[in-house]
Coordinates of C-alpha atoms and ligand atoms in Angstrom, one line a residue:
M152 CA -30.0 9.3 43.4
G153 CA -27.3 9.2 40.7
K154 CA -24.0 7.6 41.4
E155 CA -22.3 11.0 41.1
E156 CA -24.2 12.2 44.2
S157 CA -23.0 9.5 46.5
P158 CA -20.8 11.4 48.9
K159 CA -18.4 8.6 49.5
T160 CA -17.3 8.2 46.0
T161 CA -17.9 11.7 44.6
R162 CA -14.5 12.5 43.3
R163 CA -13.7 9.1 41.9
T164 CA -17.2 8.7 40.5
T165 CA -16.8 12.1 38.8
R166 CA -13.7 10.8 37.2
S167 CA -15.4 7.6 36.1
S168 CA -18.3 9.6 34.6
A169 CA -15.7 11.4 32.5
V170 CA -14.9 8.0 31.0
A171 CA -18.4 7.6 29.8
T172 CA -18.8 11.0 28.3
P173 CA -16.7 12.8 25.7
S174 CA -16.0 15.7 28.0
K175 CA -13.1 15.4 30.5
N176 CA -13.5 18.9 31.8
V177 CA -15.5 17.3 34.6
V178 CA -12.4 15.6 35.9
E179 CA -11.6 17.8 38.8
E180 CA -9.6 17.1 41.9
T181 CA -11.9 19.0 44.1
N182 CA -15.5 18.5 44.7
A183 CA -16.7 21.2 47.0
S184 CA -20.2 19.7 47.3
S185 CA -19.0 16.7 49.2
S186 CA -19.3 17.0 53.0
Q187 CA -17.2 13.9 53.7
P188 CA -13.5 14.4 54.4
P189 CA -11.4 12.6 51.8
T190 CA -9.7 9.4 52.8
L191 CA -7.1 7.1 51.1
S192 CA -10.1 5.3 49.5
D193 CA -10.6 8.4 47.4
L194 CA -7.3 7.6 45.7
V195 CA -8.9 4.5 44.2
L196 CA -11.4 4.5 41.4
G197 CA -14.7 2.7 41.9
E198 CA -16.7 1.3 44.7
E199 CA -15.0 -0.8 47.3
R200 CA -17.0 -3.9 46.5
E201 CA -17.3 -3.3 42.9
S202 CA -15.9 -6.0 40.7
F203 CA -14.4 -4.9 37.5
S204 CA -12.7 -7.9 36.0
L205 CA -10.1 -7.9 33.2
D206 CA -12.8 -9.2 30.9
D207 CA -15.0 -6.3 31.9
L208 CA -12.2 -4.0 31.2
L209 CA -11.3 -5.5 27.8
S210 CA -14.9 -5.7 26.7
S211 CA -15.6 -2.0 27.6
F212 CA -12.8 -0.9 25.3
P213 CA -13.1 -2.5 21.8
G214 CA -10.0 -2.0 19.8
R215 CA -7.8 -1.5 22.8
R216 CA -7.1 -5.0 23.9
N217 CA -3.4 -4.9 23.0
Q218 CA -2.8 -1.5 24.6
I219 CA -4.5 -2.5 27.8
Q220 CA -2.5 -5.7 28.0
E221 CA 0.7 -3.6 27.3
L222 CA -0.3 -1.2 30.0
L223 CA -1.0 -4.0 32.5
Q224 CA 2.3 -5.6 31.7
L225 CA 4.2 -2.4 32.3
L226 CA 2.3 -1.7 35.6
G227 CA 3.2 -5.2 36.7
P228 CA 1.9 -7.1 39.7
R229 CA 1.0 -5.1 42.7
N230 CA 3.9 -3.5 44.5
S231 CA 6.2 -3.6 41.6
P232 CA 8.1 -0.4 40.8
M233 CA 8.1 0.7 37.3
L234 CA 9.6 3.2 34.9
P235 CA 7.5 6.1 33.7
I236 CA 5.0 5.4 31.0
F237 CA 4.0 7.7 28.2
V238 CA 0.5 6.9 26.7
Y239 CA -0.1 8.8 23.5
G240 CA -2.3 8.9 20.4
G241 CA -4.7 11.1 18.5
T242 CA -7.6 13.0 20.1
S243 CA -10.3 10.8 21.6
T244 CA -8.5 7.5 21.0
G245 CA -9.4 6.5 24.5
K246 CA -6.1 7.3 26.3
T247 CA -7.6 8.8 29.4
S248 CA -10.5 6.3 29.7
M249 CA -8.2 3.3 29.1
V250 CA -5.7 4.4 31.8
L251 CA -8.4 5.3 34.4
E252 CA -10.5 2.2 33.8
T253 CA -7.3 0.1 34.1
F254 CA -6.8 1.6 37.5
R255 CA -10.5 0.9 38.4
H256 CA -9.8 -2.7 37.5
L257 CA -6.6 -2.9 39.5
K258 CA -8.0 -0.9 42.4
R259 CA -4.6 0.8 42.8
P260 CA -4.3 4.3 44.3
F261 CA -3.5 7.1 42.0
V262 CA -3.5 10.8 41.6
Y263 CA -4.9 12.2 38.4
S264 CA -4.4 15.7 37.1
S265 CA -5.2 17.1 33.7
C266 CA -3.1 19.9 32.3
L267 CA -6.2 21.0 30.5
S268 CA -8.3 21.8 33.6
C269 CA -5.1 22.6 35.6
Y270 CA -4.1 25.2 33.1
N271 CA -0.9 26.6 34.8
P272 CA 1.9 25.2 36.8
R273 CA 0.6 26.4 40.2
I274 CA -2.8 24.9 39.7
L275 CA -1.3 21.7 38.4
F276 CA 1.0 21.4 41.4
E277 CA -1.7 22.2 43.9
S278 CA -4.0 19.8 42.3
V279 CA -1.5 16.9 42.7
L280 CA -0.8 18.0 46.3
N281 CA -4.4 18.4 47.3
Q282 CA -5.1 14.9 46.3
L283 CA -2.1 13.5 48.1
F284 CA -2.7 15.5 51.2
L285 CA -6.4 14.3 51.1
H286 CA -7.4 17.9 51.1
R287 CA -10.7 19.1 49.6
K288 CA -11.2 22.8 48.9
N289 CA -14.5 24.0 50.5
A290 CA -16.1 27.0 52.1
V291 CA -14.7 26.2 55.5
N292 CA -11.1 26.4 54.3
G293 CA -11.9 29.3 52.0
Y294 CA -11.4 27.1 48.9
S295 CA -7.7 27.2 49.6
S296 CA -5.3 24.5 48.6
A297 CA -3.4 22.2 51.0
K298 CA -0.1 24.0 50.1
R299 CA 0.7 27.0 48.1
C300 CA 3.4 26.4 45.5
E301 CA 5.3 29.4 44.4
S302 CA 8.0 27.5 42.6
P303 CA 8.8 24.1 41.2
S304 CA 11.1 23.5 44.1
D305 CA 8.2 24.1 46.5
F306 CA 6.3 21.5 44.6
V307 CA 9.0 19.0 44.8
N308 CA 9.4 19.5 48.5
F309 CA 5.7 19.3 49.3
L310 CA 5.3 16.4 46.9
R311 CA 7.9 14.4 48.7
E312 CA 6.3 15.2 52.1
A313 CA 2.9 14.2 50.8
L314 CA 4.1 11.0 49.2
V315 CA 5.9 9.9 52.3
S316 CA 2.7 10.4 54.3
V317 CA 0.5 8.6 51.8
L318 CA 2.9 5.7 51.3
A319 CA 3.2 5.2 55.1
N320 CA -0.5 4.6 55.2
L321 CA -0.9 2.4 52.2
E322 CA -1.4 -1.3 52.6
G323 CA 1.7 -3.3 53.3
N324 CA 3.8 -0.3 54.4
S325 CA 3.1 -0.4 58.1
G326 CA 1.2 -3.4 59.1
K327 CA -2.4 -4.0 60.1
L328 CA -3.3 -0.5 61.1
S329 CA -2.4 0.9 57.8
S330 CA -4.2 -1.9 56.0
K331 CA -7.3 -0.7 57.7
R332 CA -6.7 2.9 56.9
S333 CA -5.9 2.3 53.3
G334 CA -9.5 0.9 52.8
K335 CA -9.8 -0.5 49.3
A336 CA -6.4 0.5 48.0
N337 CA -4.6 -2.4 46.5
G338 CA -0.8 -2.4 47.1
N339 CA 1.7 0.0 48.3
M340 CA 2.5 1.9 45.1
I341 CA 1.1 5.3 44.2
Y342 CA 0.7 6.4 40.7
L343 CA 0.9 10.0 39.5
I344 CA -1.0 10.5 36.3
F345 CA -0.5 13.7 34.2
D346 CA -3.0 14.0 31.4
N347 CA -3.1 16.3 28.4
L348 CA 0.6 16.9 28.7
E349 CA 0.7 18.5 25.3
R350 CA -1.0 21.5 26.9
V351 CA 2.1 22.3 29.0
R352 CA 4.0 23.1 25.8
G353 CA 1.8 26.2 25.4
W354 CA 2.3 27.4 28.9
E355 CA 4.5 30.4 29.5
K356 CA 6.8 28.3 31.7
G357 CA 6.2 25.1 29.8
S358 CA 9.8 24.7 28.9
T359 CA 10.8 24.4 32.5
I360 CA 7.8 22.5 33.7
L361 CA 8.1 19.7 31.1
P362 CA 11.7 18.8 32.1
L363 CA 10.6 18.9 35.8
L364 CA 7.8 16.5 35.2
F365 CA 9.9 14.1 33.1
N366 CA 12.6 14.3 35.7
L367 CA 10.4 13.6 38.7
Y368 CA 11.3 10.0 38.5
D369 CA 15.0 10.8 39.0
I370 CA 14.4 13.6 41.4
L371 CA 12.1 11.7 43.8
K372 CA 14.0 8.4 43.7
M373 CA 11.0 6.7 45.4
P374 CA 10.4 3.3 43.9
E375 CA 6.8 3.2 45.3
V376 CA 6.0 6.3 43.2
A377 CA 5.2 5.7 39.5
L378 CA 4.5 8.2 36.8
I379 CA 2.2 8.0 33.8
F380 CA 2.0 10.7 31.2
I381 CA -0.9 11.0 28.8
S382 CA -0.5 13.1 25.7
S383 CA -2.0 13.6 22.2
A384 CA 1.4 14.7 21.0
S385 CA 4.0 12.0 20.3
P386 CA 7.1 11.6 22.5
D387 CA 9.5 13.0 20.0
T388 CA 7.8 16.3 20.3
Y389 CA 9.0 16.6 23.9
Y390 CA 12.4 15.0 24.3
S391 CA 15.3 17.1 23.1
S392 CA 18.2 15.4 24.8
M393 CA 17.4 16.7 28.2
G394 CA 19.2 13.9 29.9
Y395 CA 16.3 12.2 31.6
V396 CA 15.0 8.7 31.3
E397 CA 12.6 8.6 28.4
P398 CA 9.3 7.1 29.5
I399 CA 8.1 3.9 28.0
P400 CA 5.7 4.7 25.2
I401 CA 2.3 3.1 24.6
Y402 CA 0.8 4.2 21.4
L403 CA -3.0 4.2 20.7
P404 CA -3.6 4.3 17.0
D405 CA -6.7 5.8 15.4
Y406 CA -9.6 3.4 15.4
T407 CA -10.4 1.3 12.3
Q408 CA -13.9 1.2 11.0
D409 CA -14.3 -2.2 12.6
D410 CA -13.2 -0.9 16.0
L411 CA -15.7 1.9 15.7
Q412 CA -18.4 -0.6 14.8
Q413 CA -17.7 -2.5 18.0
I414 CA -17.4 0.6 20.1
F415 CA -20.8 1.9 18.9
L416 CA -22.6 -1.5 19.0
R417 CA -21.4 -2.2 22.5
N418 CA -24.2 -0.8 24.6
Q419 CA -27.0 -1.0 22.2
A420 CA -30.3 -2.5 23.3
N421 CA -31.2 -3.6 19.8
K422 CA -27.9 -4.6 18.2
K423 CA -29.4 -5.7 14.9
L424 CA -31.3 -2.4 14.4
Y425 CA -28.2 -0.4 15.4
A426 CA -26.0 -2.5 13.1
S427 CA -28.3 -1.7 10.2
F428 CA -28.0 2.0 11.1
L429 CA -24.2 1.7 11.3
S430 CA -24.1 0.0 7.9
V431 CA -25.5 3.2 6.5
V432 CA -23.6 5.9 8.4
L433 CA -20.3 4.4 9.6
R434 CA -18.4 4.4 6.3
P435 CA -19.2 8.0 5.2
F436 CA -18.6 9.4 8.6
C437 CA -15.3 7.5 9.0
R438 CA -14.0 9.3 5.9
I439 CA -14.4 12.5 7.8
T440 CA -13.5 11.6 11.3
R441 CA -12.7 8.6 13.5
R442 CA -13.0 10.5 16.7
V443 CA -15.4 8.8 19.1
D444 CA -16.2 12.1 20.7
E445 CA -17.3 13.6 17.4
L446 CA -19.1 10.5 16.1
S447 CA -20.9 9.8 19.3
P448 CA -23.2 12.8 19.5
A449 CA -23.8 12.8 15.7
F450 CA -24.8 9.1 15.8
S451 CA -27.0 9.4 18.8
L452 CA -29.0 12.2 17.0
L453 CA -29.1 10.3 13.7
F454 CA -30.1 7.0 15.3
T455 CA -33.1 8.7 16.8
K456 CA -34.0 9.9 13.3
Y457 CA -33.3 6.5 11.9
C458 CA -35.7 4.9 14.3
E459 CA -38.6 7.4 13.8
P460 CA -40.5 5.2 11.4
V461 CA -40.1 2.2 13.7
T462 CA -43.0 1.5 16.1
N463 CA -41.4 -1.4 17.9
L464 CA -37.8 -0.6 18.9
G465 CA -37.2 -4.3 19.6
V466 CA -37.9 -5.2 15.9
V467 CA -35.4 -7.4 14.0
P468 CA -35.0 -5.5 10.8
N469 CA -35.3 -7.4 7.5
K470 CA -34.2 -6.2 4.1
E471 CA -37.5 -4.5 3.3
L472 CA -37.4 -2.5 6.6
N473 CA -33.8 -1.6 6.1
Q474 CA -34.7 -0.1 2.7
R475 CA -37.7 1.8 4.1
L476 CA -35.6 3.2 7.0
F477 CA -32.9 4.2 4.6
H478 CA -35.1 6.1 2.3
Y479 CA -36.7 8.0 5.2
F480 CA -33.3 8.6 6.8
R481 CA -31.2 9.6 3.8
P482 CA -32.0 13.3 3.7
H483 CA -30.6 13.7 7.2
V484 CA -27.2 12.3 6.5
A485 CA -25.6 15.0 4.4
P486 CA -26.4 17.9 6.8
S487 CA -25.0 15.9 9.6
L488 CA -21.9 15.1 7.6
N489 CA -21.4 18.7 6.9
E490 CA -21.7 19.6 10.5
I491 CA -19.2 17.0 11.6
F492 CA -16.8 18.0 8.8
K493 CA -16.8 21.5 10.2
V494 CA -16.1 20.3 13.7
S495 CA -13.3 18.0 12.7
S496 CA -11.6 20.6 10.6
H497 CA -9.3 22.0 13.2
P498 CA -7.2 25.0 12.3
S499 CA -4.2 23.5 13.9
T500 CA -3.9 20.2 12.2
E501 CA -1.5 18.4 14.4
V502 CA 0.6 15.9 12.6
E503 CA 2.7 13.7 14.7
V504 CA 5.2 11.1 14.0
R505 CA 5.4 8.0 16.1
E506 CA 8.7 6.5 16.9
T507 CA 9.3 2.9 17.2
K508 CA 9.1 1.9 20.8
G509 CA 11.4 3.9 22.9
K510 CA 13.9 4.9 20.2
G511 CA 14.5 7.0 17.2
S512 CA 15.5 10.4 16.3
T513 CA 13.1 13.3 15.8
R514 CA 11.7 13.2 12.4
K515 CA 10.5 16.0 10.3
F516 CA 7.5 16.0 8.1
G517 CA 8.5 14.6 4.7
D518 CA 11.1 12.2 6.1
C519 CA 9.8 8.7 5.9
E520 CA 12.5 6.4 6.9
D521 CA 10.5 4.1 9.0
D522 CA 7.5 2.0 8.3
Q523 CA 6.3 2.5 11.8
L524 CA 5.4 6.2 11.3
D525 CA 1.9 7.1 12.1
F526 CA 0.2 10.4 11.3
H527 CA -2.4 11.9 13.5
M528 CA -4.6 14.1 11.4
P529 CA -8.3 14.2 10.6
T530 CA -9.2 11.8 7.9
S531 CA -10.4 14.6 5.7
A532 CA -7.0 16.3 6.0
K533 CA -5.4 13.0 4.9
Y534 CA -7.6 13.1 1.7
L535 CA -6.5 16.7 1.2
L536 CA -2.9 15.7 1.6
I537 CA -3.3 12.9 -1.0
S538 CA -5.1 15.3 -3.3
A539 CA -2.3 17.8 -3.1
F540 CA 0.3 15.1 -3.8
L541 CA -1.6 13.9 -6.8
A542 CA -2.1 17.4 -8.1
S543 CA 1.6 18.0 -7.8
R544 CA 2.6 14.7 -9.2
N545 CA 0.2 14.2 -12.1
P546 CA -0.3 16.3 -15.1
A547 CA -3.5 18.2 -15.0
T548 CA -4.5 16.9 -18.5
L549 CA -4.9 13.4 -17.1
D550 CA -7.2 14.3 -14.3
A551 CA -10.3 13.6 -16.2
S552 CA -9.3 10.1 -17.0
L553 CA -8.0 9.3 -13.6
F554 CA -10.8 10.8 -11.6
D555 CA -13.8 9.9 -13.7
S556 CA -17.4 10.3 -12.7
T557 CA -17.2 7.2 -10.4
G558 CA -14.7 9.0 -8.3
G559 CA -12.1 6.8 -9.8
S560 CA -13.4 3.7 -8.0
N561 CA -14.4 1.9 -11.2
S562 CA -11.0 0.7 -12.3
R563 CA -12.4 -1.2 -15.3
K564 CA -13.9 1.9 -16.7
R565 CA -10.7 3.8 -15.9
R566 CA -8.5 1.3 -17.6
R567 CA -10.7 1.5 -20.7
K568 CA -10.5 5.2 -20.7
A569 CA -6.8 5.2 -20.1
S570 CA -6.3 2.9 -23.0
E571 CA -8.1 5.4 -25.1
K572 CA -5.6 8.0 -24.4
S573 CA -3.7 8.9 -27.4
M574 CA 0.1 9.2 -27.5
E575 CA -0.4 12.8 -28.3
Q576 CA -2.2 13.5 -25.0
K577 CA 0.6 11.7 -23.1
E578 CA 3.2 13.9 -24.7
T579 CA 1.2 17.0 -23.8
A580 CA 1.1 15.8 -20.3
E581 CA 4.8 15.2 -20.1
Q582 CA 5.5 18.6 -21.6
E583 CA 3.2 20.2 -19.1
L584 CA 5.0 18.5 -16.2
L585 CA 8.3 19.8 -17.5
L586 CA 7.0 23.3 -17.9
N587 CA 5.1 23.4 -14.7
P588 CA 6.6 21.1 -12.2
G589 CA 4.2 20.3 -9.5
T590 CA 2.2 23.5 -8.9
F591 CA -1.5 23.5 -9.1
P592 CA -4.4 26.0 -8.5
M593 CA -6.8 25.6 -5.7
E594 CA -9.7 24.6 -7.9
R595 CA -7.8 21.6 -9.1
L596 CA -7.0 20.5 -5.6
L597 CA -10.6 20.8 -4.6
A598 CA -11.8 18.9 -7.6
I599 CA -9.4 16.0 -6.9
F600 CA -10.4 16.1 -3.3
Q601 CA -14.0 15.8 -4.2
C602 CA -13.4 12.8 -6.4
I603 CA -11.1 10.8 -4.1
A604 CA -13.0 11.4 -0.9
S605 CA -15.5 8.9 -2.2
V606 CA -12.9 6.2 -2.9
G607 CA -11.2 5.4 0.4
E608 CA -11.9 2.0 2.0
G609 CA -12.7 0.5 -1.4
S610 CA -15.5 1.3 -3.7
L611 CA -19.1 1.5 -2.6
D612 CA -20.4 -2.0 -2.2
E613 CA -23.4 -3.4 -3.9
E614 CA -25.8 -2.8 -1.0
E615 CA -24.9 0.8 -0.7
E616 CA -25.2 1.3 -4.4
G617 CA -28.6 -0.3 -4.1
Y618 CA -29.4 2.5 -1.6
D619 CA -28.3 4.9 -4.3
G620 CA -25.4 6.1 -2.1
L621 CA -25.6 8.7 0.6
G622 CA -25.1 11.7 -1.6
I623 CA -21.5 12.1 -0.6
R624 CA -20.3 12.4 -4.2
N625 CA -23.1 14.3 -5.5
G626 CA -24.3 16.3 -2.6
N627 CA -21.1 17.2 -0.8
G628 CA -21.0 20.9 -1.7
G629 CA -21.3 21.6 2.0
L630 CA -18.5 19.2 2.8
M631 CA -16.2 21.3 0.8
S632 CA -17.1 24.4 2.6
D633 CA -14.5 24.0 5.3
V634 CA -11.7 22.8 3.1
L635 CA -10.0 26.2 3.0
L636 CA -9.5 25.9 6.7
Q637 CA -7.9 22.5 6.3
L638 CA -5.8 23.8 3.5
S639 CA -4.5 26.6 5.6
S640 CA -3.6 24.1 8.3
L641 CA -1.7 21.9 5.9
C642 CA 0.0 25.1 4.6
S643 CA 1.0 26.1 8.1
A644 CA 2.4 22.6 8.7
N645 CA 4.3 23.1 5.4
F646 CA 2.7 20.0 3.8
I647 CA 1.5 22.3 1.1
V648 CA 3.4 25.4 0.1
T649 CA 2.5 28.2 -2.1
G650 CA 4.3 27.8 -5.4
G651 CA 4.1 31.3 -6.9
S652 CA 1.3 32.6 -8.9
C653 CA 0.0 31.9 -12.4
P654 CA 1.5 34.5 -14.8
L655 CA -1.7 34.7 -16.8
E656 CA -4.3 34.7 -14.0
G657 CA -2.3 36.0 -11.2
S658 CA -3.9 33.4 -8.9
T659 CA -1.9 31.6 -6.2
R660 CA -0.6 28.2 -7.1
Y661 CA 0.3 25.5 -4.6
R662 CA 2.7 22.6 -4.4
S663 CA 2.8 19.5 -2.3
T664 CA 6.0 18.9 -0.4
V665 CA 5.3 15.4 0.8
S666 CA 7.3 12.4 -0.3
E667 CA 5.7 9.5 -2.1
D668 CA 6.6 7.2 0.8
M669 CA 4.8 9.4 3.2
V670 CA 1.7 9.8 1.1
L671 CA 1.6 6.0 0.6
K672 CA 1.5 5.6 4.3
V673 CA -1.2 8.2 4.8
A674 CA -3.2 6.5 1.9
R675 CA -2.7 3.1 3.5
S676 CA -4.1 4.4 6.8
I677 CA -7.4 5.2 5.1
K678 CA -7.2 2.3 2.7
F679 CA -7.0 4.6 -0.3
P680 CA -5.6 2.9 -3.5
L681 CA -3.0 5.6 -4.2
S682 CA -1.0 3.7 -6.7
K683 CA -4.0 3.6 -9.1
Y684 CA -4.0 7.3 -9.3
I685 CA -0.3 8.0 -9.8
Y686 CA 0.7 8.8 -13.3
R687 CA 3.9 6.9 -14.2
Ligands
ATP272 N1 -12.4 1.8 22.7 C1 -13.4 2.6 23.2 N2 -14.5 2.0 23.7 C2 -15.5 2.7 24.2 N3 -15.4 4.0 24.3 C3 -14.3 4.7 23.9 C4 -13.2 4.0 23.4 N4 -12.3 4.9 23.0 C5 -12.8 6.1 23.4 N5 -14.0 6.0 23.9 C6 -14.9 7.1 24.4 O1 -14.5 8.2 23.7 C7 -14.5 9.3 24.5 C8 -13.1 10.0 24.5 O2 -12.2 9.1 25.1 P1 -11.0 9.7 26.0 O3 -11.3 11.0 26.6 O4 -10.5 8.6 26.9 O5 -9.9 9.9 24.8 P2 -8.5 10.6 24.9 O6 -7.7 9.9 23.9 O7 -8.0 10.7 26.3 O8 -8.9 12.1 24.4 P3 -8.1 13.5 24.4 O9 -7.1 13.4 23.4 O10 -9.2 14.5 24.1 O11 -7.6 13.6 25.8 C9 -14.9 8.9 25.9 O12 -16.2 9.0 26.1 C10 -14.6 7.4 25.9 O13 -15.4 6.6 26.7

């Protein structure tokens, strides 16, 4: 019998299973199949006797040690009141899992509602209340909620009522009896977690619900009630001087390649074999996406392919086996890259700006006053942004020498070529810039993109060259197929604007609007050597 089927822990186990899988849609507050009436124990994640130490927690989240420690520090020792917390970062950066697993470790009672599955205010309110009232929808009660909320004020009233009742029963609030009733709950605080908060902005009544949620801390004035918001949009996209206490932000940056290496190696039976697989796939895939939920299914399929020639899965691969596996495996990489590129090319590229902890004014794209800014966008979109900047900034006549056949990664070759440039060519370039400041046709953008997409994170190392590369540079026709979608996202975000049309051809020309500072930061985030490609 799977853990999910255990009646006692059904709901919480369902939550924990969400942590292990990319989909969080399974995180539901109701589980109609359970016959057991819910108890206060259901407000705690994990089995009563289960030990989930801090070491377990930290080792299950490679790349998140600092953020987990930050979170633990803000949560404080048991029974300590705290200010609201705002956990944010790009998609699939582990926000939900990190928070939920931290609660599994602490064994503190909490209520979790996702604004993704609870897709309107009433469902959200009722989800919170059902959990607090220990109410489970089922056939007997006609799948009705504990309370029906017609308005935000209904919610606040019922919420207070429910919280008072839960708190009275939590350990430490009313002596021995309650300690028995509270089961495994640790402490007398209750935490309300609202996930996928960015979704609320799209709700019809989002503009009233968001202030309500942010104001809950002030409205309730209950020190035993703590609030945690989780969002893929940054705080400055919410607060517009509404007068409430701004929650304390915890930022989860995108994973580095090293983090991803640790994440994917973590549960592998044959780490050496998996490491040899990662040495082939991680870098090219990271150029396209660093989202665990996108990489995970792609890697699991590809690893099966990678292992096909291996008869003994416990084998310790040597150089010769690595070569053999690579040659067998190579044809499968490009199609998978194309697939993932399509998936990660979201039409609504969301670019967000991180503020330094707690403070700062809302910044618009293009402003770059602060070194702490972080941009959340797919890696491929970052390359596109850099390409657009270079196309706007550099004269087209120098493209050939800047982006040579090595994708520009061979600086020795480039320097030699650059030194061969005649003064005449330079003058032409300068004239061209004067005549045509910064606009470029789509073809040029695509050509630059194609060249630089193979440069980030340094040039290909010896080993990979020995493997003859993965066909990214030469075989990425498919990779480009979705670039129009990305381009339209960047245009809607005003990163790239249309800059009139060519008088001769009548085709649309584009212009990059990003500042050099900002592009430098984007480039740094993917370790792209931007300065080598800027014409001075
Ligand atoms: N550091 C990590 N170690 C192990 N697994 C991770 C890590 N980060 C993310 N994951 C896995 O990636 C998947 C997505 O994580 P999660 O849902 O927590 O991200 P999220 O930031 O909340 O995503 P979203 O923005 O979609 O809400 C989960 O399966 C999770 O277990």
